[in-house]
mmCIF file of C-alpha atoms in Angstrom:
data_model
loop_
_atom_site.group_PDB
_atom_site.id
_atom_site.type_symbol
_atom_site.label_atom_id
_atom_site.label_comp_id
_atom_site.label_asym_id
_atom_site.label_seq_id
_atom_site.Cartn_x
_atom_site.Cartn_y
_atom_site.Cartn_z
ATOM 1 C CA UNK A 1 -3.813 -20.696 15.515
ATOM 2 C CA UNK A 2 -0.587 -22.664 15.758
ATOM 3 C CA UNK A 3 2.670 -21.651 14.284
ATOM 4 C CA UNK A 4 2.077 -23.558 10.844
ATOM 5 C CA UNK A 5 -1.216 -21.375 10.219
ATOM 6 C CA UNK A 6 0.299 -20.471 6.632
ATOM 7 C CA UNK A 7 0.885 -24.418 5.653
ATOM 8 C CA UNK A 8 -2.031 -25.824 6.992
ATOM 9 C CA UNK A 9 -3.795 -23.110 5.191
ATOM 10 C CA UNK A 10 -2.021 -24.025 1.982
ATOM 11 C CA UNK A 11 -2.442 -28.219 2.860
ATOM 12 C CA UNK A 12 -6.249 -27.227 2.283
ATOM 13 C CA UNK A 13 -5.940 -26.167 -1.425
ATOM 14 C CA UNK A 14 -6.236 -28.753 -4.125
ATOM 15 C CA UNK A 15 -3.049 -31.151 -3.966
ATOM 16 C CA UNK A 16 -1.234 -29.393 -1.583
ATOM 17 C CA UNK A 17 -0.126 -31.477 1.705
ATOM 18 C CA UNK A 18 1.430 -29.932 5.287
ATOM 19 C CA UNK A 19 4.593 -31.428 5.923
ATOM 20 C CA UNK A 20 5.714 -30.076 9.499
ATOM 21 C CA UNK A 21 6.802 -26.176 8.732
ATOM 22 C CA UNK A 22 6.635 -26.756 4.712
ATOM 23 C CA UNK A 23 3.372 -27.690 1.872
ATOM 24 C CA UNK A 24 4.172 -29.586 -1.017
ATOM 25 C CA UNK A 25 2.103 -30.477 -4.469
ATOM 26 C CA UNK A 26 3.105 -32.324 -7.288
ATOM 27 C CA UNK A 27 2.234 -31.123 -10.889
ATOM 28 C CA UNK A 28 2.503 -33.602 -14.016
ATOM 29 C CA UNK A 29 2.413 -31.555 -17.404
ATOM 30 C CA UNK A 30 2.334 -32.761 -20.510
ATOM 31 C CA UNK A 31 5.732 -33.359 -20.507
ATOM 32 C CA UNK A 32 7.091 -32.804 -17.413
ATOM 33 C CA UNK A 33 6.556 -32.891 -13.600
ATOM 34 C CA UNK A 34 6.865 -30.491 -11.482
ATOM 35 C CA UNK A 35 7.169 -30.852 -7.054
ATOM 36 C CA UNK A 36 6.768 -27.190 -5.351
ATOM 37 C CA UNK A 37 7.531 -26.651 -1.837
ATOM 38 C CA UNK A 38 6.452 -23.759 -0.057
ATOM 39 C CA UNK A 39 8.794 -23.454 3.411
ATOM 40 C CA UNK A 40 6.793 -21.305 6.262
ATOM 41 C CA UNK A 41 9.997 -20.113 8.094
ATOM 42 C CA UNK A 42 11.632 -18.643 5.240
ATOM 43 C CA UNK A 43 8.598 -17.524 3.459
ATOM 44 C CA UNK A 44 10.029 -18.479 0.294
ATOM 45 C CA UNK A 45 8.641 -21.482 -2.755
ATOM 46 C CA UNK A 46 11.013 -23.683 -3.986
ATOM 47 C CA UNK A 47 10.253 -25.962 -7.173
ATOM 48 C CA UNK A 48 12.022 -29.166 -8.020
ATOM 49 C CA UNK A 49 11.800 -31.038 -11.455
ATOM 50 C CA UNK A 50 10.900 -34.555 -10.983
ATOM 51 C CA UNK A 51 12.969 -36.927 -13.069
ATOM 52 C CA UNK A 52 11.161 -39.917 -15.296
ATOM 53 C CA UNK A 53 11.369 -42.406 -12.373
ATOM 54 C CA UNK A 54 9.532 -40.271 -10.358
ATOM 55 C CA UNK A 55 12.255 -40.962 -7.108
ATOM 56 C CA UNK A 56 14.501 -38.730 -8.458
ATOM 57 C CA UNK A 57 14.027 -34.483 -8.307
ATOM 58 C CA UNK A 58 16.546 -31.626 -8.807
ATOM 59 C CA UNK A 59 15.903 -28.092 -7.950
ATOM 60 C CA UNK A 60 15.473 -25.665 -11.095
ATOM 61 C CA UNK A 61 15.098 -21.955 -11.155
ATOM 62 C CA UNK A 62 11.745 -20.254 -11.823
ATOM 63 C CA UNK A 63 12.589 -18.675 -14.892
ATOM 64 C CA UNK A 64 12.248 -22.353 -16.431
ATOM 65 C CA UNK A 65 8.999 -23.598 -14.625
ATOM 66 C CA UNK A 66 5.579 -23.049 -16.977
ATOM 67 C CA UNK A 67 4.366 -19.566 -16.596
ATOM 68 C CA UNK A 68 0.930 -21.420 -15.761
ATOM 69 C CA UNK A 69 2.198 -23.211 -12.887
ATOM 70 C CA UNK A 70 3.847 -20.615 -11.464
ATOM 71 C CA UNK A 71 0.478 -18.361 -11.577
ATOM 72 C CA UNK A 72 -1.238 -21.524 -10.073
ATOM 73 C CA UNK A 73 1.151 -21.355 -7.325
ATOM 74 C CA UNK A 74 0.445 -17.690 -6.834
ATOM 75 C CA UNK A 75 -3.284 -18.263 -7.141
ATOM 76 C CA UNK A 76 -3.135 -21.319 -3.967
ATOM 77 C CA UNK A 77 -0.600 -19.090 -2.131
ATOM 78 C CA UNK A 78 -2.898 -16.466 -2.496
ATOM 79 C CA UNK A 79 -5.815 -18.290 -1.336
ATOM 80 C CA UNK A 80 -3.950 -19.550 1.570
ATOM 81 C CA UNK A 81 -3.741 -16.078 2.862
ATOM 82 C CA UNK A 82 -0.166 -15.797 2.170
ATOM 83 C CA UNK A 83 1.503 -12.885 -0.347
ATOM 84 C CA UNK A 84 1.443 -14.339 -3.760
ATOM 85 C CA UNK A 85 4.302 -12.445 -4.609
ATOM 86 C CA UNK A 86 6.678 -14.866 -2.426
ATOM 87 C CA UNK A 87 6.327 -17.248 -5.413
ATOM 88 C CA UNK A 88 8.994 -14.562 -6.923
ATOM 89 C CA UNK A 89 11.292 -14.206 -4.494
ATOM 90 C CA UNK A 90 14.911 -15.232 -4.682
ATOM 91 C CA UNK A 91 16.578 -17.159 -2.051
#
């Protein structure tokens, strides 16, 4: 295995790609999209909101992402192999 096991794992669940040491996917809502980055080296998920242009995304704190994305993150990171419960954790 190389040293990206844990994002090349996640690059093979629906959406998500490998990016060197991170995995991204991009999540439209109804209202709202959503980028989520998952950084190997830290361990830790990050989740941007993407603005209307779609160029533009800011970081926001989990407590305002959609409880459903955040237990579809779990469920990928899960399936990945990697502790679900990293989607929690605070930088």
């Amino acid at each position: 295995m190389n040293e990206w096991s844990s994002v090349d794992a996640l690059a093979e669940q629906e959406g998500w790609r490998a990016e060197g040491f991170a995995a991204r996917v991009h999540y439209r809502g109804e209202t709202e999209r959503y980028a989520v980055e998952y950084y190997e080296p830290s361990d830790c998920v990050l989740y941007w909101k993407v603005k209307g242009d779609g160029e533009t995304a800011v970081p926001v704190g989990r407590e305002t992402v959609p409880d459903p994305l955040r237990e579809r993150v779990r469920i990928d990171l899960d399936a990945a192999g990697i502790d679900p419960d990293v989607e929690a954790r605070s930088l």
